[in-house]
Coordinates of C-alpha atoms in Angstrom, one line a residue:
Chain A
M222 CA 36.1 -51.0 66.7
S223 CA 39.1 -52.8 68.3
F224 CA 39.0 -55.5 71.7
P225 CA 41.7 -55.7 73.9
K226 CA 43.5 -59.2 74.8
C227 CA 44.1 -60.3 77.6
D228 CA 47.8 -59.5 78.1
M229 CA 49.1 -63.3 77.7
R230 CA 52.9 -62.6 77.3
A231 CA 53.0 -60.9 81.4
V232 CA 51.0 -64.1 81.9
A233 CA 53.7 -66.2 80.5
L234 CA 56.4 -64.1 82.2
A235 CA 55.3 -64.6 85.3
A236 CA 54.8 -68.7 84.7
V237 CA 58.4 -68.7 83.2
L238 CA 59.2 -67.1 86.3
A239 CA 57.9 -69.0 88.0
T240 CA 59.3 -72.4 87.0
G241 CA 62.4 -70.9 87.5
V242 CA 62.0 -69.7 91.1
L243 CA 60.2 -73.9 91.3
A244 CA 63.3 -75.4 89.7
I245 CA 65.9 -73.0 92.0
F246 CA 63.7 -74.4 95.3
G247 CA 64.0 -78.0 94.0
G248 CA 59.9 -78.0 92.1
D249 CA 62.4 -80.5 89.4
A250 CA 59.6 -83.1 89.2
F251 CA 56.9 -80.1 88.4
A252 CA 58.1 -80.0 84.7
Q253 CA 59.0 -83.5 84.1
E254 CA 55.4 -84.0 82.4
D255 CA 52.8 -82.2 79.9
P256 CA 49.8 -81.9 81.4
L257 CA 48.3 -81.9 78.0
E258 CA 49.4 -84.7 78.1
T259 CA 48.8 -86.5 80.8
G260 CA 45.9 -83.9 82.7
S261 CA 47.9 -83.5 86.3
G262 CA 49.0 -80.0 85.4
E263 CA 48.2 -78.0 88.6
I264 CA 47.4 -74.1 89.2
G265 CA 50.4 -72.4 89.0
G266 CA 52.3 -74.6 87.1
A267 CA 50.5 -75.1 83.3
P268 CA 52.2 -73.0 81.6
E269 CA 55.5 -73.5 81.6
A270 CA 55.0 -77.3 82.1
V271 CA 54.0 -77.3 78.8
G272 CA 57.5 -77.1 77.9
L273 CA 57.8 -75.7 74.0
G274 CA 58.7 -72.8 75.6
E275 CA 56.3 -70.4 74.9
F276 CA 53.0 -69.9 76.7
D277 CA 50.4 -71.6 74.9
E278 CA 47.2 -70.1 76.0
T279 CA 44.6 -72.7 75.7
L280 CA 45.4 -73.6 79.1
L281 CA 43.9 -71.2 80.5
P282 CA 40.3 -71.6 80.6
T283 CA 38.0 -69.4 79.1
A284 CA 34.5 -68.1 78.1
C285 CA 32.9 -69.1 74.6
N286 CA 29.8 -68.1 72.2
V287 CA 29.7 -65.1 74.1
T288 CA 25.3 -64.6 72.8
A289 CA 23.5 -61.6 73.8
E290 CA 20.2 -60.2 73.2
D291 CA 17.2 -58.0 74.0
L292 CA 15.7 -59.6 77.4
P293 CA 12.4 -60.5 75.8
D294 CA 8.7 -59.6 78.5
D295 CA 10.3 -56.8 79.4
G296 CA 9.9 -53.2 79.7
G297 CA 13.3 -51.9 77.7
G298 CA 16.6 -51.5 79.5
S299 CA 18.1 -55.2 79.4
I300 CA 20.2 -57.3 77.0
Q301 CA 20.6 -60.7 78.5
V302 CA 24.4 -62.3 77.9
T303 CA 25.1 -66.1 78.1
W304 CA 28.5 -68.0 77.6
E305 CA 29.6 -71.6 78.2
P306 CA 31.8 -72.3 80.0
L307 CA 35.3 -73.9 77.5
E308 CA 38.0 -75.4 80.6
A309 CA 41.5 -75.7 79.4
R310 CA 42.9 -78.8 78.2
G311 CA 44.1 -81.5 80.9
T312 CA 44.4 -78.4 84.3
D313 CA 43.4 -78.1 86.5
I314 CA 42.6 -74.1 86.0
G315 CA 40.4 -73.0 89.0
I316 CA 37.9 -70.1 87.6
L317 CA 37.9 -67.8 90.4
A318 CA 35.1 -65.3 88.6
Y319 CA 33.7 -63.9 85.5
E320 CA 33.8 -60.1 84.0
I321 CA 31.1 -58.6 82.0
L322 CA 32.6 -56.6 79.3
R323 CA 30.2 -53.8 78.0
Y324 CA 31.1 -52.4 74.4
A325 CA 28.7 -49.2 73.5
P326 CA 29.9 -47.0 70.1
G327 CA 32.1 -44.2 70.7
E328 CA 32.2 -45.5 74.3
E329 CA 35.0 -47.0 76.9
P330 CA 34.0 -50.1 77.4
S331 CA 33.2 -50.7 80.9
S332 CA 33.0 -53.3 83.4
L333 CA 29.4 -54.1 84.8
G334 CA 30.1 -56.8 86.9
E335 CA 31.2 -60.4 88.4
V336 CA 29.7 -63.4 88.6
P337 CA 31.0 -66.6 90.4
P338 CA 31.9 -69.4 88.6
T339 CA 29.0 -71.9 88.4
D340 CA 27.7 -68.8 86.5
T341 CA 26.8 -69.4 82.4
G342 CA 24.7 -65.7 82.4
Y343 CA 24.5 -62.1 83.5
T344 CA 21.8 -60.1 82.7
D345 CA 22.6 -56.3 82.4
T346 CA 19.7 -53.9 83.9
E347 CA 21.3 -50.5 82.8
A348 CA 21.0 -51.3 78.9
E349 CA 20.2 -47.8 77.2
D350 CA 16.9 -48.8 74.4
G351 CA 18.2 -48.4 70.9
V352 CA 21.7 -49.0 71.4
P353 CA 23.4 -52.0 69.7
Y354 CA 26.2 -53.4 72.7
Q355 CA 28.6 -56.1 72.0
Y356 CA 30.1 -57.6 75.3
V357 CA 33.1 -59.9 76.2
V358 CA 33.5 -62.2 79.3
R359 CA 37.0 -61.8 81.2
T360 CA 37.7 -65.4 82.9
K361 CA 39.4 -64.4 86.0
T362 CA 41.9 -67.6 87.1
P363 CA 44.7 -67.5 89.7
L364 CA 47.2 -67.3 86.2
G365 CA 45.1 -64.6 84.4
S366 CA 42.5 -63.8 82.5
T367 CA 41.3 -64.7 79.1
D368 CA 39.1 -62.4 76.7
S369 CA 35.7 -64.4 74.9
E370 CA 35.5 -63.3 71.3
P371 CA 32.8 -60.2 71.5
S372 CA 29.4 -61.3 70.8
E373 CA 27.2 -60.0 68.1
A374 CA 25.9 -56.6 68.8
A375 CA 22.0 -56.6 70.8
V376 CA 19.8 -54.0 71.3
A377 CA 17.5 -53.2 74.5
T378 CA 13.8 -53.4 73.6
A379 CA 10.7 -53.3 75.5
Q380 CA 7.8 -55.1 74.6
W381 CA 4.3 -54.3 73.9
V382 CA 3.6 -57.8 75.2
A383 CA 5.0 -60.2 77.4
M384 CA 4.7 -63.1 75.7
G385 CA 6.0 -65.5 78.4
R386 CA 2.2 -64.5 80.1
L387 CA -0.2 -65.0 76.7
S388 CA -1.5 -67.6 79.0
I389 CA -2.4 -65.3 82.0
L390 CA -3.7 -63.1 79.4
I391 CA -6.1 -65.4 77.5
M392 CA -7.2 -67.0 81.1
A393 CA -7.9 -63.7 82.5
V394 CA -10.0 -62.4 78.9
L395 CA -11.9 -65.6 79.0
F396 CA -12.9 -65.5 82.9
C397 CA -13.4 -62.0 82.6
G398 CA -15.6 -62.9 79.5
A399 CA -17.4 -65.0 81.1
V400 CA -18.4 -63.0 85.1
L401 CA -19.1 -60.2 82.3
Y402 CA -21.3 -62.0 80.0
Y403 CA -23.4 -63.5 83.3
I404 CA -23.9 -59.8 84.9
R405 CA -25.2 -58.0 82.0
R406 CA -27.6 -61.3 82.0
A407 CA -28.4 -60.5 85.8
R408 CA -29.1 -57.1 85.8
V409 CA -31.9 -57.7 82.2
G410 CA -33.8 -59.6 85.1
D411 CA -32.8 -63.4 84.6
E412 CA -33.2 -66.0 86.8
L413 CA -29.5 -67.0 87.7
F414 CA -30.0 -70.3 89.9
V415 CA -27.4 -70.7 92.6
R416 CA -27.9 -73.3 95.5
K417 CA -28.5 -72.9 98.8
I418 CA -25.8 -73.0 101.0
P419 CA -26.2 -74.7 104.3
G420 CA -24.5 -72.5 106.5
L421 CA -26.4 -69.4 106.0
E422 CA -29.6 -71.1 107.0
A423 CA -28.6 -71.0 110.5
V424 CA -27.6 -67.0 110.4
D425 CA -31.1 -66.5 111.3
D426 CA -31.8 -69.0 113.2
A427 CA -28.7 -68.0 115.5
V428 CA -30.2 -64.5 115.3
G429 CA -33.4 -65.2 116.6
R430 CA -32.3 -67.4 119.7
A431 CA -29.1 -64.5 120.3
T432 CA -33.5 -62.5 121.0
E433 CA -34.9 -64.9 123.0
M434 CA -31.8 -65.2 125.5
G435 CA -31.6 -61.4 125.8
R436 CA -28.1 -61.6 124.4
P437 CA -25.9 -59.6 121.8
V438 CA -24.5 -61.0 118.9
L439 CA -20.9 -60.7 118.1
F440 CA -19.4 -60.2 114.1
V441 CA -15.5 -60.6 113.8
P442 CA -14.3 -59.4 110.5
G443 CA -11.2 -60.7 110.5
I444 CA -8.1 -59.2 110.5
E445 CA -7.4 -58.4 107.4
T446 CA -7.7 -55.2 105.5
V447 CA -10.7 -54.0 103.3
S448 CA -8.9 -54.0 99.9
E449 CA -8.9 -58.3 101.1
V450 CA -11.1 -60.6 99.0
G451 CA -12.8 -62.4 102.4
T452 CA -12.8 -59.1 104.2
L453 CA -15.0 -58.1 101.6
A454 CA -17.5 -61.1 101.3
A455 CA -17.6 -61.2 105.2
L456 CA -18.8 -56.7 105.0
T457 CA -21.5 -58.2 102.5
I458 CA -22.8 -61.4 104.7
L459 CA -22.1 -58.7 107.7
G460 CA -25.5 -56.1 106.3
H461 CA -26.9 -59.5 105.9
V462 CA -26.5 -60.2 110.1
A463 CA -27.8 -56.4 110.8
K464 CA -30.8 -56.1 109.0
R465 CA -31.8 -59.4 111.0
V466 CA -30.5 -58.2 113.7
A467 CA -31.7 -54.2 113.1
R468 CA -35.3 -56.2 112.9
H469 CA -35.0 -57.8 115.4
G470 CA -33.9 -55.6 118.3
T471 CA -30.7 -57.3 119.1
P472 CA -27.6 -55.8 120.1
L473 CA -24.9 -56.6 117.8
D474 CA -21.1 -55.6 118.0
V475 CA -18.0 -55.8 115.2
P476 CA -14.9 -55.3 117.1
C477 CA -12.3 -54.7 114.2
A478 CA -8.4 -55.3 113.7
D479 CA -8.2 -52.8 110.9
P480 CA -8.9 -48.5 110.7
I481 CA -10.7 -49.0 107.0
V482 CA -12.9 -51.7 107.8
M483 CA -14.2 -50.8 111.1
T484 CA -15.0 -47.1 108.2
T485 CA -16.7 -49.7 105.8
A486 CA -19.0 -52.4 108.6
Q487 CA -20.5 -48.8 110.4
E488 CA -21.4 -47.2 106.7
I489 CA -22.6 -51.3 106.3
V490 CA -24.8 -51.2 109.7
K491 CA -26.3 -48.2 109.0
Q492 CA -26.8 -48.8 106.6
A493 CA -28.9 -51.9 106.8
Y494 CA -30.7 -49.8 110.1
T495 CA -31.3 -47.6 107.9
E496 CA -32.8 -49.8 105.6
I497 CA -35.2 -51.6 108.5
G498 CA -36.2 -48.6 109.8
R499 CA -34.5 -47.7 112.9
P500 CA -31.6 -45.6 112.3
D501 CA -31.6 -44.9 115.2
D502 CA -31.5 -47.9 116.7
Y503 CA -27.7 -47.7 115.5
D504 CA -25.0 -47.3 118.2
P505 CA -21.4 -46.4 116.0
A506 CA -20.0 -47.2 119.8
R507 CA -20.4 -50.5 119.3
V508 CA -18.7 -51.2 115.2
A509 CA -15.3 -50.2 117.3
Y510 CA -11.7 -50.6 116.5
L511 CA -9.8 -52.4 118.9
T512 CA -5.7 -52.4 117.2
Y513 CA -4.2 -54.0 113.9
D514 CA -1.7 -55.9 115.9
Q515 CA -2.6 -59.7 115.6
F516 CA -2.5 -61.1 119.5
G517 CA -3.7 -57.7 120.6
Y518 CA -7.0 -58.2 118.9
T519 CA -7.7 -61.6 119.3
A520 CA -7.1 -60.7 123.4
G521 CA -9.8 -58.6 123.5
V522 CA -12.3 -60.0 121.3
D523 CA -12.3 -62.9 124.1
G524 CA -12.4 -60.8 126.5
M525 CA -15.5 -59.1 125.2
M526 CA -16.2 -62.9 124.6
L527 CA -16.5 -63.9 127.9
R528 CA -17.5 -60.0 129.4
D529 CA -21.0 -59.6 127.0
R530 CA -21.6 -63.2 126.4
P531 CA -23.1 -63.2 123.4
E532 CA -25.5 -65.9 121.6
A533 CA -24.3 -66.3 118.4
V534 CA -20.8 -65.7 116.9
F535 CA -19.8 -64.8 113.4
L536 CA -15.8 -65.8 112.4
V537 CA -15.7 -64.5 108.9
G538 CA -13.8 -62.9 107.1
T539 CA -9.8 -63.9 107.0
F540 CA -8.1 -65.3 110.3
Y541 CA -4.5 -66.4 110.5
A542 CA -3.9 -68.4 113.9
E543 CA -5.5 -66.7 116.1
S544 CA -8.9 -68.4 115.0
L545 CA -8.9 -71.9 117.2
I546 CA -8.4 -69.5 119.7
L547 CA -11.2 -67.4 119.2
A548 CA -12.8 -70.0 118.1
E549 CA -12.3 -72.6 121.7
T550 CA -13.7 -69.5 123.6
G551 CA -16.9 -68.5 121.2
H552 CA -17.0 -72.5 122.0
S553 CA -17.2 -72.4 125.6
I554 CA -19.4 -69.6 126.4
G555 CA -22.0 -72.1 124.4
A556 CA -22.8 -69.7 121.6
I557 CA -23.6 -70.9 118.2
Q558 CA -20.9 -70.2 115.4
I559 CA -20.8 -69.4 112.5
A560 CA -17.3 -68.9 110.6
G561 CA -16.1 -68.7 107.4
T562 CA -12.9 -67.5 105.9
K563 CA -11.1 -69.2 102.4
E564 CA -7.6 -69.5 103.9
T565 CA -6.8 -73.3 103.8
S566 CA -4.7 -74.2 106.5
Q567 CA -7.4 -72.1 109.7
L568 CA -10.1 -73.5 108.3
P569 CA -10.1 -77.0 109.5
F570 CA -9.9 -75.4 112.7
F571 CA -13.3 -73.7 112.4
V572 CA -14.9 -77.5 110.8
A573 CA -13.8 -78.6 114.5
A574 CA -14.8 -75.9 117.1
C575 CA -17.7 -74.3 115.3
D576 CA -21.7 -74.9 114.6
Y577 CA -21.4 -74.3 110.8
T578 CA -18.2 -73.3 108.6
L579 CA -18.2 -71.8 105.1
I580 CA -15.3 -73.6 103.0
G581 CA -13.7 -71.5 101.3
E582 CA -15.7 -70.3 97.8
E583 CA -18.4 -70.7 100.2
L584 CA -18.0 -67.5 101.5
F585 CA -18.4 -66.0 98.1
A586 CA -20.6 -67.5 96.9
A587 CA -22.5 -66.8 100.7
S588 CA -22.3 -63.1 100.3
S589 CA -23.5 -63.2 96.1
Y590 CA -26.7 -65.2 97.3
L591 CA -27.7 -63.2 100.0
S592 CA -27.3 -59.9 97.9
R593 CA -28.4 -60.9 94.3
E594 CA -27.1 -58.1 93.8
P595 CA -26.6 -58.6 90.0
V596 CA -22.5 -58.2 90.2
M597 CA -22.0 -60.5 92.3
L598 CA -24.7 -63.0 91.3
G599 CA -22.6 -62.7 87.4
S600 CA -19.4 -62.3 89.0
L601 CA -20.5 -65.9 91.2
K602 CA -21.7 -67.7 87.8
G603 CA -19.1 -66.5 85.8
Q604 CA -16.3 -68.0 88.4
D605 CA -18.4 -71.4 88.4
L606 CA -18.7 -71.7 84.4
A607 CA -14.8 -71.6 84.3
K608 CA -14.2 -74.1 86.6
L609 CA -16.6 -76.1 84.4
W610 CA -13.5 -75.3 81.8
I611 CA -10.9 -76.0 84.1
V612 CA -12.2 -79.0 85.1
Y613 CA -12.5 -80.4 81.0
F614 CA -9.2 -79.1 80.2
I615 CA -8.2 -81.1 83.4
L616 CA -9.8 -84.5 82.4
L617 CA -8.9 -83.9 78.1
A618 CA -5.4 -83.4 79.3
F619 CA -5.9 -86.7 81.3
V620 CA -7.4 -89.3 79.2
V621 CA -5.2 -88.0 76.0
G622 CA -1.6 -88.0 78.1
T623 CA -2.6 -91.7 79.1
I624 CA -4.2 -93.0 75.9
G625 CA -0.6 -91.4 74.7
Y626 CA 1.5 -92.9 77.0
I627 CA -0.2 -96.5 76.9
A628 CA -0.2 -96.1 72.9
R629 CA 3.6 -95.4 73.3
P630 CA 5.3 -96.7 76.6
D631 CA 8.0 -94.1 75.3
G632 CA 6.0 -91.0 75.3
S633 CA 6.8 -90.7 71.0
S634 CA 3.2 -91.4 70.3
L635 CA 1.5 -88.0 69.3
L636 CA -1.3 -87.7 71.6
T637 CA 1.7 -87.3 74.4
K638 CA 2.8 -85.2 73.0
V639 CA -0.4 -82.5 72.4
F640 CA -0.1 -83.3 76.2
D641 CA 3.4 -81.2 76.2
V642 CA 2.4 -78.7 74.8
M643 CA -0.3 -78.7 77.0
H644 CA 1.0 -79.2 79.5
S645 CA 3.5 -76.5 78.4
W646 CA 1.0 -73.4 78.0
F647 CA 1.1 -72.4 80.9
G648 CA 4.5 -72.4 80.6
Chain B
M213 CA 21.1 -50.6 135.2
G214 CA 21.1 -52.8 132.2
S215 CA 21.0 -56.1 134.7
L216 CA 18.3 -54.2 136.5
G217 CA 16.5 -53.3 134.0
M218 CA 16.7 -56.6 132.7
I219 CA 15.6 -58.7 135.6
I220 CA 12.7 -56.5 135.5
G221 CA 11.6 -56.8 131.8
T222 CA 11.8 -60.6 132.5
W223 CA 9.4 -60.9 135.3
L224 CA 7.1 -58.0 133.7
A225 CA 7.4 -60.2 130.5
G226 CA 6.7 -63.3 133.4
F227 CA 4.2 -61.8 135.1
L228 CA 2.1 -61.3 131.8
T229 CA 2.5 -64.5 129.9
L230 CA 1.4 -65.7 133.1
A231 CA -1.6 -63.4 133.2
I232 CA -2.9 -64.9 130.2
L233 CA -1.7 -68.4 130.4
S234 CA -4.4 -67.7 133.6
F235 CA -7.5 -67.1 130.9
L236 CA -7.4 -70.7 130.5
Y237 CA -9.1 -71.1 134.7
K238 CA -11.2 -68.6 134.2
D239 CA -11.7 -64.9 132.7
N240 CA -10.6 -63.0 136.1
P241 CA -8.8 -59.3 137.1
F242 CA -5.2 -60.3 136.0
Y243 CA -6.2 -61.0 132.1
K244 CA -8.5 -58.3 132.6
L245 CA -5.5 -56.5 133.2
A246 CA -2.8 -58.1 130.6
E247 CA -5.7 -57.9 127.8
H248 CA -6.0 -54.2 128.3
L249 CA -2.9 -53.5 127.9
Y250 CA -2.2 -56.0 125.5
V251 CA -4.4 -53.2 123.1
G252 CA -3.8 -50.7 124.2
V253 CA 0.6 -50.9 123.9
S254 CA -0.6 -52.3 120.5
A255 CA -3.0 -50.1 119.4
G256 CA 0.3 -47.3 120.2
Y257 CA 3.0 -49.7 118.4
W258 CA 1.2 -49.6 115.1
L259 CA 0.2 -46.1 115.3
I260 CA 4.1 -45.4 115.1
Y261 CA 5.4 -47.9 112.6
V262 CA 2.3 -46.7 110.3
A263 CA 3.5 -43.1 110.9
F264 CA 7.1 -44.1 110.4
F265 CA 7.2 -46.9 108.2
D266 CA 4.4 -46.1 106.0
V267 CA 3.8 -42.1 105.8
E268 CA 6.6 -41.1 106.5
P269 CA 9.3 -42.9 104.1
M270 CA 6.6 -43.0 101.6
L271 CA 4.6 -40.0 100.9
V272 CA 6.7 -37.3 103.1
T273 CA 10.0 -38.7 101.9
P274 CA 8.8 -38.9 98.4
F275 CA 7.7 -36.3 98.5
M276 CA 10.7 -33.9 99.9
E277 CA 13.3 -35.5 97.6
E278 CA 11.2 -36.2 94.5
T279 CA 10.2 -33.7 91.5
G280 CA 8.2 -33.0 88.4
V281 CA 5.5 -35.7 88.2
E282 CA 6.3 -38.2 90.5
K283 CA 6.3 -35.3 93.6
W284 CA 2.9 -34.4 92.6
I285 CA 1.4 -37.5 92.0
L286 CA 2.1 -38.0 95.7
I287 CA -1.0 -35.1 96.3
V288 CA -3.2 -38.4 94.9
P289 CA -3.0 -40.7 97.9
A290 CA -2.6 -38.2 100.6
A291 CA -6.1 -36.5 100.0
L292 CA -7.5 -39.8 100.2
G293 CA -5.7 -40.4 103.5
V294 CA -6.8 -36.3 104.4
I295 CA -10.6 -37.4 102.9
M296 CA -10.6 -40.4 105.3
L297 CA -10.1 -37.8 108.2
S298 CA -13.7 -37.0 107.2
R299 CA -15.7 -39.2 109.2
W300 CA -14.7 -36.8 111.9
F301 CA -17.7 -34.5 110.9
P302 CA -20.9 -35.6 110.7
K303 CA -21.6 -33.5 107.1
T304 CA -19.2 -34.5 105.3
A305 CA -18.6 -38.2 106.1
W306 CA -19.9 -38.9 102.9
L307 CA -16.8 -38.3 100.6
S308 CA -14.8 -41.1 102.8
R309 CA -16.3 -43.1 101.1
W310 CA -14.0 -42.0 98.4
P311 CA -11.1 -43.9 99.8
I312 CA -12.9 -46.8 100.8
A313 CA -14.6 -47.3 96.9
F314 CA -10.8 -46.3 95.7
T315 CA -8.8 -48.9 98.1
V316 CA -11.2 -51.9 97.6
G317 CA -11.3 -51.2 93.7
V318 CA -7.6 -51.6 93.1
G319 CA -7.1 -54.1 95.6
A320 CA -9.9 -56.1 93.8
G321 CA -7.9 -55.5 90.2
L322 CA -4.8 -56.0 91.8
G323 CA -6.1 -59.8 92.6
I324 CA -7.4 -61.0 89.3
T325 CA -3.9 -61.1 87.3
A326 CA -2.3 -61.6 90.5
N327 CA -3.9 -64.9 91.5
L328 CA -4.6 -66.7 87.8
Q329 CA -0.8 -66.1 88.2
G330 CA 0.0 -67.1 91.1
Y331 CA -2.3 -69.4 91.6
V332 CA -4.4 -70.4 89.1
V333 CA -2.7 -70.9 85.9
P334 CA 0.0 -72.6 88.3
Q335 CA -2.3 -75.8 90.0
V336 CA -4.0 -76.3 87.0
Q337 CA -0.3 -76.7 85.5
A338 CA 0.4 -79.4 88.3
T339 CA -2.9 -81.3 87.7
L340 CA -1.9 -81.9 84.7
L341 CA -1.6 -85.6 84.6
P342 CA -1.3 -88.4 83.1
M343 CA -1.9 -92.5 83.7
T344 CA 1.8 -93.4 82.2
G345 CA 1.7 -97.5 83.3
F346 CA 0.1 -99.4 86.5
N347 CA 2.5 -97.9 88.6
L348 CA 2.1 -96.0 91.6
V349 CA 3.2 -92.8 90.2
S350 CA 0.4 -92.8 87.8
L351 CA -2.0 -94.3 90.8
N352 CA -0.4 -91.1 92.5
N353 CA -1.3 -88.9 89.5
L354 CA -5.2 -90.6 89.4
I355 CA -5.2 -89.5 92.8
L356 CA -4.2 -86.1 92.6
V357 CA -7.0 -85.5 89.3
V358 CA -9.8 -87.5 90.9
G359 CA -9.8 -84.6 94.4
V360 CA -8.3 -81.8 92.4
V361 CA -12.3 -82.4 89.5
T362 CA -14.5 -83.3 92.1
T363 CA -13.6 -80.9 95.1
I364 CA -14.2 -77.8 92.5
L365 CA -17.0 -79.8 91.5
Y366 CA -18.5 -79.3 95.3
F367 CA -17.8 -75.5 95.4
Y368 CA -20.1 -75.6 91.4
F369 CA -22.5 -73.0 93.0
S370 CA -24.9 -73.0 89.7
K371 CA -26.6 -76.4 90.1
A372 CA -28.3 -78.5 93.1
H373 CA -25.5 -81.5 94.8
K374 CA -28.8 -83.8 93.1
G375 CA -27.3 -86.4 90.5
V376 CA -23.6 -87.0 89.0
L377 CA -22.5 -83.7 90.1
G378 CA -24.0 -84.9 94.1
V379 CA -21.6 -88.2 94.1
T380 CA -18.5 -85.7 93.3
A381 CA -19.2 -83.9 95.7
K382 CA -19.2 -86.4 98.1
I383 CA -16.2 -87.2 97.0
G384 CA -14.9 -83.6 97.0
I385 CA -15.9 -83.0 99.9
V386 CA -14.0 -86.1 101.6
F387 CA -10.9 -85.1 100.3
I388 CA -11.0 -81.7 101.7
M389 CA -11.8 -83.3 105.2
V390 CA -8.8 -85.6 104.7
S391 CA -7.0 -82.1 103.1
F392 CA -8.4 -80.6 106.5
G393 CA -7.1 -83.3 108.8
A394 CA -3.5 -83.1 107.5
S395 CA -3.4 -79.2 108.4
F396 CA -5.5 -79.4 111.5
G397 CA -2.8 -82.1 113.1
Y398 CA 0.4 -80.7 111.5
T399 CA -0.4 -76.8 113.1
L400 CA -1.2 -78.6 115.9
M401 CA 2.5 -79.4 116.3
A402 CA 3.6 -75.7 115.2
R403 CA 0.9 -74.4 118.7
I404 CA 2.5 -77.1 120.2
S405 CA 6.3 -75.8 119.4
L406 CA 4.9 -72.1 120.6
L407 CA 3.2 -72.9 124.1
I408 CA 7.2 -75.1 124.1
G409 CA 8.9 -72.3 123.6
R410 CA 6.6 -70.0 125.9
L411 CA 7.0 -72.7 128.6
Y412 CA 10.6 -72.5 128.1
F413 CA 10.5 -68.4 128.4
L414 CA 9.1 -69.1 132.3
L415 CA 11.4 -72.6 133.3
S416 CA 14.6 -70.7 131.5
D417 CA 14.6 -66.6 131.9
L418 CA 11.9 -66.6 134.7
L419 CA 12.5 -69.0 137.2
R420 CA 15.8 -70.4 136.1
V421 CA 14.8 -74.0 136.3
I422 CA 16.5 -75.4 133.3
D423 CA 19.5 -73.9 131.2

C-alpha cells in the first residue's frame, strides 16, 4: 500500500515565489535571519527564510505518533485515532485543522473530516467490523499540508462486556442479589422488621378528622408519569388511603396530571372500595384527569382546594416547582397536610408548609410498610443491606486513606495506593 | 393588523396574569375564569403535542418509512396504545392493565441501571475522601464523610432509631435540615426572579410605565 505524501515541492515553489515578491517590494528584512536559529519566523515567511535554496519540510507542523485502536467498551464499528502535534521548529506557523484520512485494503483513501487544531484525537464511527484500517493525519497550515506516517492497522470489534462499567455491573448484581434474597425470605414467611415511619401514623388521623368534619380528602399523586418510581410509591399509598376513606365513607378526590396515572389510580381506588366491601360507593369521576401542563394542573388543584375545602390533603409523588404553591394553598384552607417526595429540591417547601413530610426514601419505605407485599418489603430490606455496604466502604476508604496520608504525607505509602485503587475502581 | 393583534394579545396576557394573581386575595370569578381557561387550553395543547411530537414522528412516520423488523415491531407499541382505549368498554377494561404493567415494568427496569450509574456510583466515589493532614481541606472532607454516612443511616429502616443508630440518625437529620435550609433560600431567590419577570411584563409591556 502506498501513501500519498504532501506535495512539498509545490509548497516550496509557492514559498520561493513569495520570497521573490517580497524581495522586490521591500521585504529585505524578512530574509535576513534564519528562523531555525532565531525562532522568530512568521507565517508565510518560513520556507524562504531557511536560506538554503531548498524547502525544509521540518518547518511545517505535522502530526506524529498516530495510533489507531478499536474503541473499547462499544458495540463495534468505531476506531479511535490519536496523535501528537509536532510543531515546526522555531517558527510560528499556525495549524488550520487536522484532516483524517482512512485507508482500507482495496479502496481509495477517504477523508473522514477535519477537526480543530486543538484536538489530538478522532473517533471513526463509520468503520466496518473486521476490516483493517490505517489512518493518516493531514496537518493543514496556511503554507500547505503535511501528512503523518500511517498508523498501524486497527480493526473495529464489538465487546460483550463494557469493562469500564464493571463496577456498575458488580454493584447491580450485589444489590439485586440482596433484594432477591430478602424477597425470598419475605415470601417464605420470615418476619422482616421495618421501623415505623412517623408521617404514616398521621394518615388515619387525617382521614378520621375529614370524616368528622364531613369534608373530602384530596390526594395529589404528583405530576409525573406512572413509570416514575415516586409516582408508583404514591399510588401504593393511595391504595392505603382509599381503604381508610372507603371504610369511613368519606369522599376522595384524586386529580391526575397524566392519563395513565389516572387509569392506574382508578384501578387502585376501585380495588380498595371493593376490598372494603363498598364497590358501589366508588365514583370514577372523582379520580379525574386535569391536564399534563405543570401549572395548568397546579391552578386546577388549587381551585379544587378552595372550592371543595378538603380537610386532609395528601401531596405524595413527584413534584417540582408547583410544590410550594400547592402546599401553601392547602395550608391556607386549614387542611391537615401530609406530603412526600423524593425530589430533594422540593422537600424544604413541604417541610415548611405541611404537617408531616415523608422525606425522600421514607416515601418508598412507607409504601412497603403499608402494603407488606413480599416484593416491596424484600426490596426495602435489600436496599438497607446495600446502604450498609456503602457506609462500610466509605468508612473503610476514609480510614485507609487517612492512615496512609498520616504515615507518608507525600502520598507514597502502600495504604494511599490502596485508597487510590478503591477510588479509581468506581471510575 | 399585526400590531393590533400584538396589543390585544398583550392586554389579554395582562388580564390573565392579574386574574391569576387575584388568587392571592381570595377565590373569585376572575381567578376561576383564568384557571379554567388555563386547564382547558393546556389540556388541548398537550393533546396536539402528543399527537404531533410523539405519535406521528415515533409511530406513524417510522411505520410508513421503515422496512423489515423495524417496521413491524412498531405494531407492539401501537397495539399497547390501542389496548389502553379498552377502558372505554367495561367488559374489556381489564385489558388496559397490560400496557400499564408494561410501562411500569420498563420504567422500573431502566431505573435500576440509570440510578446506579447516574447517582449511586458517582456519589459514592465523590465521598471517598481521606484526611490529608491538619488543614481546612481535611476538615471539609471529614464533614462530608460524616454528613453522608449519618444521612444514609437516617434512611436505614431495618432497625429502630435507638442507641448508636439513634444518635447517628439525629446527626443525619441535622445535616438534612441544613441542606433543606440552603435549598429553600436558593429556590426562593429563583422564584422571586420569576415574580420580577412577571411584574416587569405588567409594568413594561402592558402599562409602559418603565422601559
